[in-house]
Amino acid sequence: EVQLVESGGGLVKPGGSLRLSCAASGFTFSPYSMNWVRQAPGKGLEWVSSISSSSSYIYYADSVKGRFTISRDNAKNSLYLQMNSLRAEDTAVYYCARDTKSVDWYFDLWGRGTLVIVSS
Amino acid sequence: DIQMTQSPSSLSASVGDRVTITCRASQNISSYLNWYQHKPGKAPKLLIYAASSLQSGVPSRFSGRGSGTDFTLTISSLQPEDFATYFCQQSYSTPLTFGGGTTVEIK
């Protein structure tokens, strides 16, 4: 089955760190750009970060720049998001999302998400 | 950043109804507009890309129109499985941005 499965969410104190993972299966992971998108409680979707297939191009939303780091391991079919200096406003469900092969900047496959709660 | 405004934020409709959701961009985005369906606890699903292209496997009752700043998603005959939240997203430039969502509820 073609799928993305996120993990690593949980409760963390403000200022803390967390590393999210996204495991891809059922398709060849390496040719695709990958993304993280989040949804805060009661809010809309917010794009967080993108990484190209070979990790040559990386982009971040201003809200996370300097605090979050996206990475991938094509040998392990996995995408990661290292989140440091977490704030209450980072509380959200974090989704892993696949771009198209031609990097069209829309997402044709999503995971179910992992919940991150930043609270003391 | 390009702001995406959806309307309405929610609507109530019955099975068989024709439903139209609107998305407006704060600047010209040509046809770089995509639509997603999201149900609670599930992975969001791509419905329409490039404003009017139907994603593979998506029922033909879904259609998209528009270009420039004004776009619509239409469900021609609402089915029970269509009750969900719908989001638009611009892919014209980074940061990629989404509309606030439209929740379609059962009347």
Coordinates of N, CA and C in Angstrom, one line a residue:
Chain A
E1 N 0.8 -1.2 0.0 CA 0.0 0.0 0.0 C 0.9 1.2 0.0
V2 N 0.5 2.2 -0.8 CA 1.2 3.5 -0.9 C 0.8 4.3 0.3
Q3 N 1.8 4.6 1.2 CA 1.4 5.4 2.4 C 2.6 6.1 3.0
L4 N 2.2 7.1 3.8 CA 3.2 7.9 4.6 C 2.7 7.7 6.1
V5 N 3.6 7.4 7.0 CA 3.2 7.3 8.4 C 4.2 8.1 9.2
E6 N 3.6 9.1 9.9 CA 4.3 10.0 10.8 C 4.4 9.4 12.2
S7 N 5.5 9.8 12.9 CA 5.7 9.4 14.3 C 6.6 10.4 15.0
G8 N 6.6 10.3 16.3 CA 7.5 11.1 17.1 C 6.9 12.3 17.8
G9 N 5.6 12.5 17.6 CA 4.9 13.5 18.3 C 4.7 13.2 19.8
G10 N 4.3 14.3 20.5 CA 4.1 14.1 21.9 C 4.1 15.4 22.6
L11 N 4.1 15.3 24.0 CA 4.1 16.5 24.8 C 5.5 17.0 25.1
V12 N 5.7 18.3 24.9 CA 7.1 18.8 25.2 C 6.9 20.2 25.8
K13 N 7.8 20.5 26.7 CA 7.8 21.9 27.3 C 8.3 23.0 26.4
P14 N 7.8 24.2 26.6 CA 8.4 25.3 25.8 C 9.9 25.3 25.9
G15 N 10.5 25.6 24.8 CA 12.0 25.6 24.7 C 12.6 24.2 24.4
G16 N 11.8 23.2 24.5 CA 12.3 21.8 24.3 C 12.4 21.5 22.8
S17 N 12.8 20.2 22.6 CA 13.0 19.7 21.2 C 12.3 18.4 21.0
L18 N 12.0 18.2 19.7 CA 11.3 16.9 19.3 C 11.8 16.6 17.9
R19 N 11.9 15.4 17.6 CA 12.2 15.0 16.2 C 11.1 14.1 15.6
L20 N 10.5 14.6 14.6 CA 9.4 13.8 13.9 C 10.0 13.0 12.8
S21 N 9.4 11.9 12.5 CA 9.8 11.0 11.4 C 8.6 10.7 10.5
C22 N 8.9 10.4 9.3 CA 7.8 10.0 8.3 C 8.4 8.9 7.5
A23 N 7.7 7.7 7.6 CA 8.1 6.5 6.9 C 7.3 6.4 5.7
A24 N 8.0 6.3 4.5 CA 7.3 6.1 3.3 C 7.3 4.6 2.9
S25 N 6.2 4.1 2.3 CA 6.2 2.7 1.8 C 5.3 2.6 0.6
G26 N 5.5 1.6 -0.2 CA 4.6 1.3 -1.3 C 5.0 2.1 -2.6
F27 N 6.0 2.9 -2.5 CA 6.5 3.7 -3.7 C 8.0 4.0 -3.6
T28 N 8.6 4.4 -4.7 CA 10.0 4.7 -4.7 C 10.1 6.2 -4.1
F29 N 10.7 6.3 -2.9 CA 10.7 7.5 -2.2 C 11.7 8.5 -2.8
S30 N 12.8 8.1 -3.3 CA 13.9 9.0 -3.6 C 13.6 10.1 -4.6
P31 N 12.8 9.9 -5.7 CA 12.6 10.9 -6.7 C 11.7 12.1 -6.2
Y32 N 11.0 12.0 -5.1 CA 10.0 12.9 -4.8 C 10.5 14.0 -3.8
S33 N 10.2 15.2 -4.0 CA 10.3 16.3 -3.0 C 9.3 16.0 -1.9
M34 N 9.6 16.3 -0.7 CA 8.8 16.0 0.5 C 8.6 17.2 1.3
N35 N 7.5 17.2 2.1 CA 7.1 18.4 2.8 C 6.6 18.1 4.2
W36 N 6.6 19.1 5.1 CA 5.9 19.0 6.3 C 4.8 20.1 6.3
V37 N 3.6 19.8 6.7 CA 2.5 20.7 6.8 C 1.9 20.5 8.2
R38 N 1.5 21.6 8.8 CA 0.9 21.4 10.1 C -0.5 22.1 10.2
Q39 N -1.3 21.7 11.2 CA -2.6 22.2 11.5 C -2.7 22.4 13.0
A40 N -2.7 23.7 13.4 CA -3.0 24.0 14.8 C -4.4 23.7 15.2
P41 N -4.7 23.5 16.4 CA -6.1 23.2 16.8 C -7.1 24.3 16.4
G42 N -8.1 24.0 15.6 CA -9.1 24.9 15.2 C -8.7 25.9 14.1
K43 N -7.5 25.6 13.5 CA -7.0 26.5 12.5 C -6.8 25.7 11.2
G44 N -6.4 26.5 10.1 CA -6.2 25.9 8.8 C -4.8 25.3 8.7
L45 N -4.6 24.8 7.5 CA -3.3 24.1 7.3 C -2.2 25.2 7.0
E46 N -1.0 24.9 7.5 CA 0.2 25.8 7.3 C 1.3 25.0 6.8
W47 N 1.9 25.3 5.6 CA 3.1 24.7 5.1 C 4.2 25.1 6.0
V48 N 5.1 24.1 6.3 CA 6.2 24.3 7.3 C 7.5 24.2 6.5
S49 N 7.8 23.2 5.7 CA 9.1 23.0 5.1 C 9.0 22.1 3.9
S50 N 10.0 22.2 3.0 CA 10.1 21.4 1.9 C 11.5 21.0 1.7
I51 N 11.8 19.8 1.1 CA 13.1 19.3 0.8 C 13.1 18.6 -0.5
S52 N 14.0 18.9 -1.4 CA 14.0 18.3 -2.7 C 14.5 16.8 -2.6
S53 N 14.4 16.1 -3.7 CA 14.7 14.7 -3.7 C 16.1 14.4 -3.2
S54 N 17.1 15.2 -3.6 CA 18.5 14.9 -3.2 C 18.9 15.8 -2.1
S55 N 18.0 16.5 -1.5 CA 18.3 17.4 -0.3 C 19.0 18.6 -0.7
S56 N 19.1 18.9 -2.0 CA 19.8 20.1 -2.5 C 19.1 21.4 -2.2
Y57 N 17.8 21.3 -2.2 CA 17.0 22.5 -2.0 C 16.1 22.3 -0.8
I58 N 16.2 23.3 0.1 CA 15.4 23.2 1.3 C 14.7 24.6 1.5
Y59 N 13.5 24.5 2.0 CA 12.7 25.8 2.2 C 12.0 25.7 3.5
Y60 N 11.8 26.8 4.2 CA 11.1 26.9 5.4 C 10.1 28.0 5.4
A61 N 9.1 27.9 6.2 CA 8.2 29.0 6.5 C 8.9 29.9 7.5
D62 N 8.7 31.2 7.4 CA 9.4 32.1 8.3 C 9.1 31.8 9.8
S63 N 7.9 31.2 10.1 CA 7.6 30.9 11.4 C 8.4 29.9 12.1
V64 N 9.2 29.1 11.3 CA 10.0 28.0 11.9 C 11.5 28.2 11.5
K65 N 11.8 29.1 10.6 CA 13.1 29.2 10.1 C 14.1 29.5 11.3
G66 N 15.2 28.8 11.3 CA 16.2 28.9 12.4 C 15.9 28.0 13.6
R67 N 14.7 27.4 13.6 CA 14.4 26.5 14.8 C 14.2 25.1 14.3
F68 N 13.6 24.9 13.1 CA 13.3 23.6 12.6 C 14.3 23.2 11.5
T69 N 14.6 21.9 11.4 CA 15.5 21.4 10.3 C 14.8 20.2 9.7
I70 N 14.6 20.3 8.4 CA 14.1 19.2 7.6 C 15.3 18.4 7.0
S71 N 15.1 17.1 7.0 CA 16.1 16.2 6.4 C 15.5 14.9 5.9
R72 N 16.2 14.1 5.2 CA 15.7 12.9 4.6 C 16.8 11.9 4.5
D73 N 16.4 10.6 4.5 CA 17.3 9.5 4.3 C 16.7 8.6 3.2
N74 N 17.1 8.8 2.0 CA 16.5 8.0 0.9 C 16.8 6.5 1.0
A75 N 17.9 6.1 1.6 CA 18.1 4.7 1.8 C 17.1 4.1 2.8
K76 N 16.6 4.9 3.7 CA 15.7 4.4 4.7 C 14.2 4.8 4.4
N77 N 14.0 5.5 3.2 CA 12.7 5.9 2.8 C 12.0 6.7 3.9
S78 N 12.8 7.7 4.5 CA 12.3 8.4 5.6 C 12.6 9.9 5.5
L79 N 11.6 10.7 6.0 CA 11.7 12.1 6.1 C 11.7 12.5 7.6
Y80 N 12.4 13.6 7.9 CA 12.5 14.0 9.3 C 12.2 15.5 9.5
L81 N 11.9 15.8 10.7 CA 11.8 17.2 11.1 C 12.3 17.4 12.5
Q82 N 13.4 18.0 12.6 CA 14.0 18.3 13.9 C 13.5 19.6 14.4
M83 N 12.8 19.7 15.5 CA 12.1 20.9 16.0 C 12.8 21.3 17.3
N84 N 13.4 22.4 17.3 CA 14.1 23.0 18.5 C 13.4 24.3 19.0
S85 N 13.7 24.7 20.2 CA 13.2 25.9 20.7 C 11.7 26.0 20.5
L86 N 11.0 24.9 20.9 CA 9.6 24.9 20.6 C 8.8 25.9 21.4
R87 N 7.7 26.4 20.8 CA 6.8 27.4 21.4 C 5.4 26.8 21.5
A88 N 4.6 27.5 22.3 CA 3.2 27.0 22.4 C 2.5 27.1 21.0
E89 N 2.9 28.0 20.2 CA 2.2 28.2 18.9 C 2.6 27.1 17.9
D90 N 3.6 26.3 18.3 CA 4.0 25.1 17.4 C 3.1 23.9 17.7
T91 N 2.2 24.0 18.6 CA 1.2 23.0 18.9 C 0.4 22.7 17.7
A92 N 0.4 21.5 17.2 CA -0.4 21.2 15.9 C -0.2 19.7 15.6
V93 N -1.1 19.3 14.7 CA -0.9 18.0 14.0 C 0.1 18.3 12.9
Y94 N 1.1 17.5 12.8 CA 2.1 17.6 11.7 C 2.0 16.5 10.7
Y95 N 1.8 16.9 9.5 CA 1.6 16.0 8.4 C 2.8 16.0 7.5
C96 N 3.1 14.8 7.0 CA 4.1 14.6 6.0 C 3.4 14.5 4.7
A97 N 3.9 15.2 3.6 CA 3.2 15.2 2.4 C 4.2 15.1 1.2
R98 N 3.8 14.4 0.2 CA 4.6 14.2 -1.0 C 4.2 15.1 -2.1
D99 N 5.2 15.8 -2.7 CA 5.0 16.6 -3.9 C 5.0 15.7 -5.1
T100 N 4.6 16.2 -6.2 CA 4.6 15.4 -7.4 C 6.0 15.2 -7.9
K101 N 6.2 14.3 -8.8 CA 7.6 14.0 -9.3 C 8.2 15.2 -10.1
S102 N 7.3 16.0 -10.6 CA 7.8 17.2 -11.3 C 7.9 18.4 -10.5
V103 N 7.7 18.3 -9.2 CA 7.8 19.4 -8.2 C 6.9 20.5 -8.6
D104 N 5.6 20.2 -8.4 CA 4.6 21.2 -8.8 C 4.1 21.9 -7.5
W105 N 4.7 21.6 -6.4 CA 4.3 22.4 -5.2 C 2.9 22.1 -4.8
Y106 N 2.3 21.0 -5.1 CA 1.1 20.5 -4.4 C 1.3 19.1 -4.0
F107 N 0.4 18.5 -3.2 CA 0.7 17.3 -2.5 C -0.3 16.2 -2.8
D108 N 0.2 15.2 -3.4 CA -0.6 14.1 -3.9 C -0.7 12.9 -3.0
L109 N 0.0 13.0 -1.9 CA -0.1 11.9 -0.9 C 0.3 12.5 0.5
W110 N -0.5 12.2 1.5 CA -0.4 12.7 2.8 C -0.4 11.6 3.8
G111 N 0.2 11.8 5.0 CA 0.1 10.9 6.1 C -1.1 11.3 6.9
R112 N -1.4 10.6 8.0 CA -2.5 10.9 8.9 C -2.1 11.9 10.0
G113 N -0.8 12.1 10.1 CA -0.3 13.2 11.0 C 0.1 12.6 12.4
T114 N 0.9 13.5 13.1 CA 1.3 13.2 14.4 C 1.2 14.5 15.3
L115 N 0.6 14.3 16.5 CA 0.3 15.5 17.3 C 1.4 15.9 18.1
V116 N 1.8 17.2 18.1 CA 2.8 17.8 18.9 C 2.1 18.8 19.8
I117 N 2.3 18.7 21.1 CA 1.7 19.6 22.1 C 2.9 20.3 22.8
V118 N 2.9 21.6 22.8 CA 4.0 22.3 23.5 C 3.3 23.0 24.7
S119 N 3.6 22.5 25.9 CA 2.9 23.1 27.0 C 3.7 22.8 28.3
S120 N 3.7 23.7 29.2 CA 4.4 23.5 30.5 C 3.5 22.7 31.5
Chain B
D1 N 3.5 37.4 1.3 CA 2.9 36.1 1.2 C 1.5 36.2 0.6
I2 N 1.2 35.2 -0.2 CA -0.2 35.2 -0.8 C -1.2 34.7 0.2
Q3 N -2.2 35.5 0.4 CA -3.3 35.2 1.3 C -4.4 34.5 0.5
M4 N -4.9 33.4 1.1 CA -6.0 32.6 0.4 C -7.2 32.7 1.3
T5 N -8.3 33.2 0.8 CA -9.5 33.4 1.5 C -10.6 32.5 1.0
Q6 N -11.1 31.6 1.8 CA -12.2 30.7 1.4 C -13.5 31.1 1.9
S7 N -14.6 30.9 1.2 CA -15.9 31.1 1.7 C -16.9 30.1 1.1
P8 N -17.9 29.8 1.8 CA -18.1 30.1 3.3 C -17.1 29.3 4.1
S9 N -17.1 29.6 5.4 CA -16.3 28.8 6.3 C -17.0 27.5 6.7
S10 N -18.3 27.4 6.6 CA -19.0 26.2 6.7 C -20.3 26.3 6.0
L11 N -20.9 25.2 5.7 CA -22.2 25.2 5.0 C -22.9 23.8 5.4
S12 N -24.2 23.9 5.4 CA -25.0 22.7 5.6 C -25.7 22.4 4.3
A13 N -25.7 21.1 3.9 CA -26.3 20.7 2.7 C -26.8 19.3 2.8
S14 N -27.6 18.9 1.9 CA -28.3 17.6 1.9 C -27.6 16.7 0.8
V15 N -27.8 15.4 1.0 CA -27.3 14.5 -0.1 C -28.0 14.8 -1.4
G16 N -27.3 14.9 -2.4 CA -27.8 15.3 -3.7 C -27.7 16.7 -4.1
D17 N -27.4 17.6 -3.1 CA -27.3 19.0 -3.4 C -26.1 19.3 -4.2
R18 N -26.1 20.4 -4.9 CA -25.0 21.0 -5.6 C -24.3 22.0 -4.7
V19 N -23.0 21.8 -4.5 CA -22.3 22.7 -3.5 C -21.2 23.4 -4.2
T20 N -21.0 24.7 -3.9 CA -19.9 25.4 -4.5 C -19.1 26.1 -3.4
I21 N -17.8 26.0 -3.4 CA -16.9 26.6 -2.4 C -16.0 27.6 -3.2
T22 N -15.8 28.7 -2.7 CA -15.0 29.8 -3.3 C -13.7 30.0 -2.6
C23 N -12.7 30.2 -3.4 CA -11.3 30.5 -2.9 C -10.8 31.8 -3.6
R24 N -10.3 32.7 -2.9 CA -9.8 34.0 -3.5 C -8.4 34.2 -3.1
A25 N -7.5 34.5 -4.0 CA -6.1 34.8 -3.8 C -5.9 36.3 -3.7
S26 N -4.9 36.7 -2.9 CA -4.7 38.1 -2.7 C -3.9 38.7 -3.8
Q27 N -3.4 37.9 -4.8 CA -2.8 38.4 -6.0 C -3.0 37.3 -7.1
N28 N -2.7 37.7 -8.3 CA -2.8 36.8 -9.4 C -1.9 35.5 -9.2
I29 N -2.5 34.4 -9.2 CA -1.8 33.1 -9.1 C -2.0 32.2 -10.4
S30 N -2.4 32.8 -11.5 CA -2.7 32.1 -12.7 C -3.6 30.9 -12.4
S31 N -3.2 29.7 -12.7 CA -4.0 28.5 -12.4 C -3.3 27.6 -11.3
Y32 N -2.4 28.2 -10.5 CA -1.7 27.4 -9.5 C -2.5 27.3 -8.2
L33 N -3.6 26.6 -8.4 CA -4.5 26.5 -7.3 C -5.0 25.0 -7.2
N34 N -5.0 24.5 -5.9 CA -5.3 23.1 -5.7 C -6.3 23.0 -4.6
W35 N -7.0 21.9 -4.6 CA -8.1 21.6 -3.7 C -7.9 20.3 -3.0
Y36 N -8.1 20.3 -1.7 CA -8.0 19.0 -0.9 C -9.2 18.8 0.0
Q37 N -9.5 17.5 0.2 CA -10.5 17.1 1.2 C -9.9 16.5 2.4
H38 N -10.4 16.9 3.6 CA -9.9 16.4 4.8 C -11.0 15.9 5.7
K39 N -10.9 14.7 6.2 CA -11.8 14.2 7.2 C -11.0 14.0 8.5
P40 N -11.7 14.2 9.6 CA -11.0 14.1 10.9 C -10.3 12.7 11.1
G41 N -9.0 12.8 11.5 CA -8.3 11.6 11.8 C -7.7 10.9 10.6
K42 N -8.0 11.5 9.4 CA -7.5 10.8 8.2 C -6.5 11.7 7.4
A43 N -5.8 11.2 6.5 CA -4.9 11.9 5.7 C -5.7 12.8 4.7
P44 N -5.3 14.1 4.6 CA -5.9 14.9 3.5 C -5.7 14.3 2.2
K45 N -6.6 14.6 1.3 CA -6.7 14.0 -0.1 C -6.7 15.0 -1.1
L46 N -5.8 14.9 -2.1 CA -5.8 15.9 -3.2 C -7.0 15.6 -4.2
L47 N -7.8 16.6 -4.4 CA -9.0 16.4 -5.3 C -8.7 17.0 -6.7
I48 N -8.3 18.3 -6.7 CA -8.1 19.1 -8.0 C -6.8 19.7 -7.9
Y49 N -6.0 19.7 -9.0 CA -4.8 20.4 -9.1 C -4.8 21.3 -10.4
A50 N -4.0 22.3 -10.3 CA -3.9 23.3 -11.5 C -5.3 23.8 -11.8
A51 N -6.0 24.2 -10.7 CA -7.4 24.8 -10.8 C -8.5 23.9 -11.3
S52 N -8.2 23.1 -12.3 CA -9.4 22.4 -12.9 C -9.1 20.9 -13.3
S53 N -7.9 20.4 -13.0 CA -7.5 19.0 -13.3 C -7.9 18.1 -12.2
L54 N -8.7 17.1 -12.5 CA -9.1 16.1 -11.6 C -8.0 15.1 -11.2
Q55 N -7.7 14.9 -10.0 CA -6.7 14.0 -9.6 C -7.2 12.6 -9.9
S56 N -6.3 11.7 -10.3 CA -6.7 10.3 -10.6 C -7.4 9.7 -9.4
G57 N -8.5 9.0 -9.7 CA -9.3 8.3 -8.7 C -10.4 9.1 -8.0
V58 N -10.4 10.4 -8.3 CA -11.4 11.3 -7.7 C -12.7 11.3 -8.5
P59 N -13.8 11.1 -7.9 CA -15.1 11.1 -8.6 C -15.3 12.3 -9.5
S60 N -16.0 12.1 -10.6 CA -16.2 13.2 -11.5 C -17.2 14.3 -11.0
R61 N -17.9 14.0 -9.9 CA -18.8 15.0 -9.4 C -18.0 16.2 -8.8
F62 N -16.7 16.0 -8.6 CA -15.9 17.1 -8.2 C -15.3 17.9 -9.4
S63 N -15.4 19.2 -9.4 CA -14.8 20.0 -10.5 C -14.3 21.3 -9.9
G64 N -13.3 21.8 -10.6 CA -12.7 23.1 -10.2 C -12.7 24.0 -11.4
R65 N -12.8 25.3 -11.1 CA -12.8 26.4 -12.2 C -12.0 27.6 -11.6
G66 N -11.6 28.4 -12.5 CA -11.1 29.7 -12.2 C -9.6 29.9 -12.6
S67 N -9.2 31.1 -12.6 CA -7.8 31.5 -12.8 C -7.6 32.9 -12.3
G68 N -6.4 33.3 -12.1 CA -6.1 34.7 -11.6 C -6.2 34.7 -10.1
T69 N -7.4 35.3 -9.7 CA -7.6 35.4 -8.2 C -8.8 34.7 -7.7
D70 N -9.7 34.3 -8.5 CA -11.0 33.7 -8.1 C -11.2 32.3 -8.6
F71 N -11.5 31.4 -7.7 CA -11.6 30.0 -8.0 C -12.8 29.3 -7.3
T72 N -13.3 28.3 -7.9 CA -14.4 27.5 -7.2 C -14.1 26.0 -7.3
L73 N -14.6 25.4 -6.2 CA -14.7 23.9 -6.2 C -16.2 23.6 -6.2
T74 N -16.7 22.8 -7.1 CA -18.1 22.4 -7.1 C -18.2 20.9 -6.9
I75 N -19.2 20.5 -6.1 CA -19.6 19.1 -6.0 C -21.0 19.0 -6.6
S76 N -21.1 18.3 -7.7 CA -22.4 18.4 -8.4 C -23.5 17.8 -7.7
S77 N -23.3 16.7 -7.0 CA -24.4 16.0 -6.3 C -23.7 15.4 -5.1
L78 N -24.0 16.1 -4.0 CA -23.3 15.7 -2.7 C -23.6 14.3 -2.3
Q79 N -22.6 13.5 -1.9 CA -22.8 12.2 -1.5 C -22.4 12.1 0.0
P80 N -22.9 11.0 0.7 CA -22.6 10.9 2.2 C -21.1 11.0 2.5
E81 N -20.3 10.4 1.7 CA -18.9 10.4 1.9 C -18.2 11.8 1.7
D82 N -18.9 12.7 1.2 CA -18.3 14.1 0.9 C -18.4 15.0 2.0
F83 N -19.0 14.6 3.1 CA -19.1 15.5 4.3 C -17.7 15.6 4.9
A84 N -17.1 16.7 4.9 CA -15.6 16.9 5.2 C -15.3 18.3 5.2
T85 N -14.0 18.6 5.4 CA -13.5 20.0 5.3 C -12.7 20.1 4.0
Y86 N -12.8 21.2 3.3 CA -12.2 21.4 2.0 C -11.2 22.6 2.1
F87 N -10.0 22.4 1.6 CA -9.0 23.5 1.6 C -8.5 23.8 0.2
C88 N -8.3 25.0 0.0 CA -7.6 25.4 -1.3 C -6.1 25.7 -0.9
Q89 N -5.3 25.6 -1.9 CA -3.8 25.9 -1.6 C -3.2 26.5 -2.9
Q90 N -2.4 27.5 -2.7 CA -1.8 28.1 -3.9 C -0.4 27.5 -4.0
S91 N 0.0 27.2 -5.3 CA 1.3 26.6 -5.5 C 2.1 27.6 -6.5
Y92 N 1.7 28.8 -6.4 CA 2.4 29.8 -7.3 C 3.7 30.3 -6.8
S93 N 3.8 30.4 -5.4 CA 5.1 30.8 -4.8 C 5.2 30.4 -3.4
T94 N 6.4 30.3 -2.9 CA 6.6 30.0 -1.5 C 6.6 31.3 -0.7
P95 N 6.1 31.4 0.5 CA 5.6 30.2 1.2 C 4.2 29.7 0.6
L96 N 4.1 28.4 0.5 CA 2.8 27.9 0.0 C 1.8 28.2 1.1
T97 N 0.6 28.6 0.7 CA -0.4 29.0 1.6 C -1.7 28.3 1.3
F98 N -2.5 28.1 2.4 CA -3.8 27.4 2.3 C -4.9 28.4 2.7
G99 N -6.1 28.1 2.2 CA -7.3 28.8 2.7 C -7.6 28.3 4.0
G100 N -8.6 29.0 4.7 CA -8.9 28.6 6.1 C -9.8 27.4 6.2
G101 N -10.3 26.9 5.1 CA -11.1 25.7 5.1 C -12.6 25.9 5.0
T102 N -13.3 25.0 4.4 CA -14.8 25.1 4.4 C -15.3 23.7 4.8
T103 N -16.0 23.7 5.9 CA -16.6 22.5 6.4 C -18.0 22.2 5.9
V104 N -18.2 21.1 5.2 CA -19.5 20.8 4.6 C -20.1 19.8 5.6
E105 N -21.3 20.2 6.1 CA -22.0 19.4 7.1 C -23.3 19.0 6.6
I106 N -23.8 17.9 7.3 CA -25.1 17.4 6.8 C -26.2 18.3 7.4
K107 N -27.1 18.6 6.4 CA -28.3 19.4 6.9 C -29.3 18.4 7.5

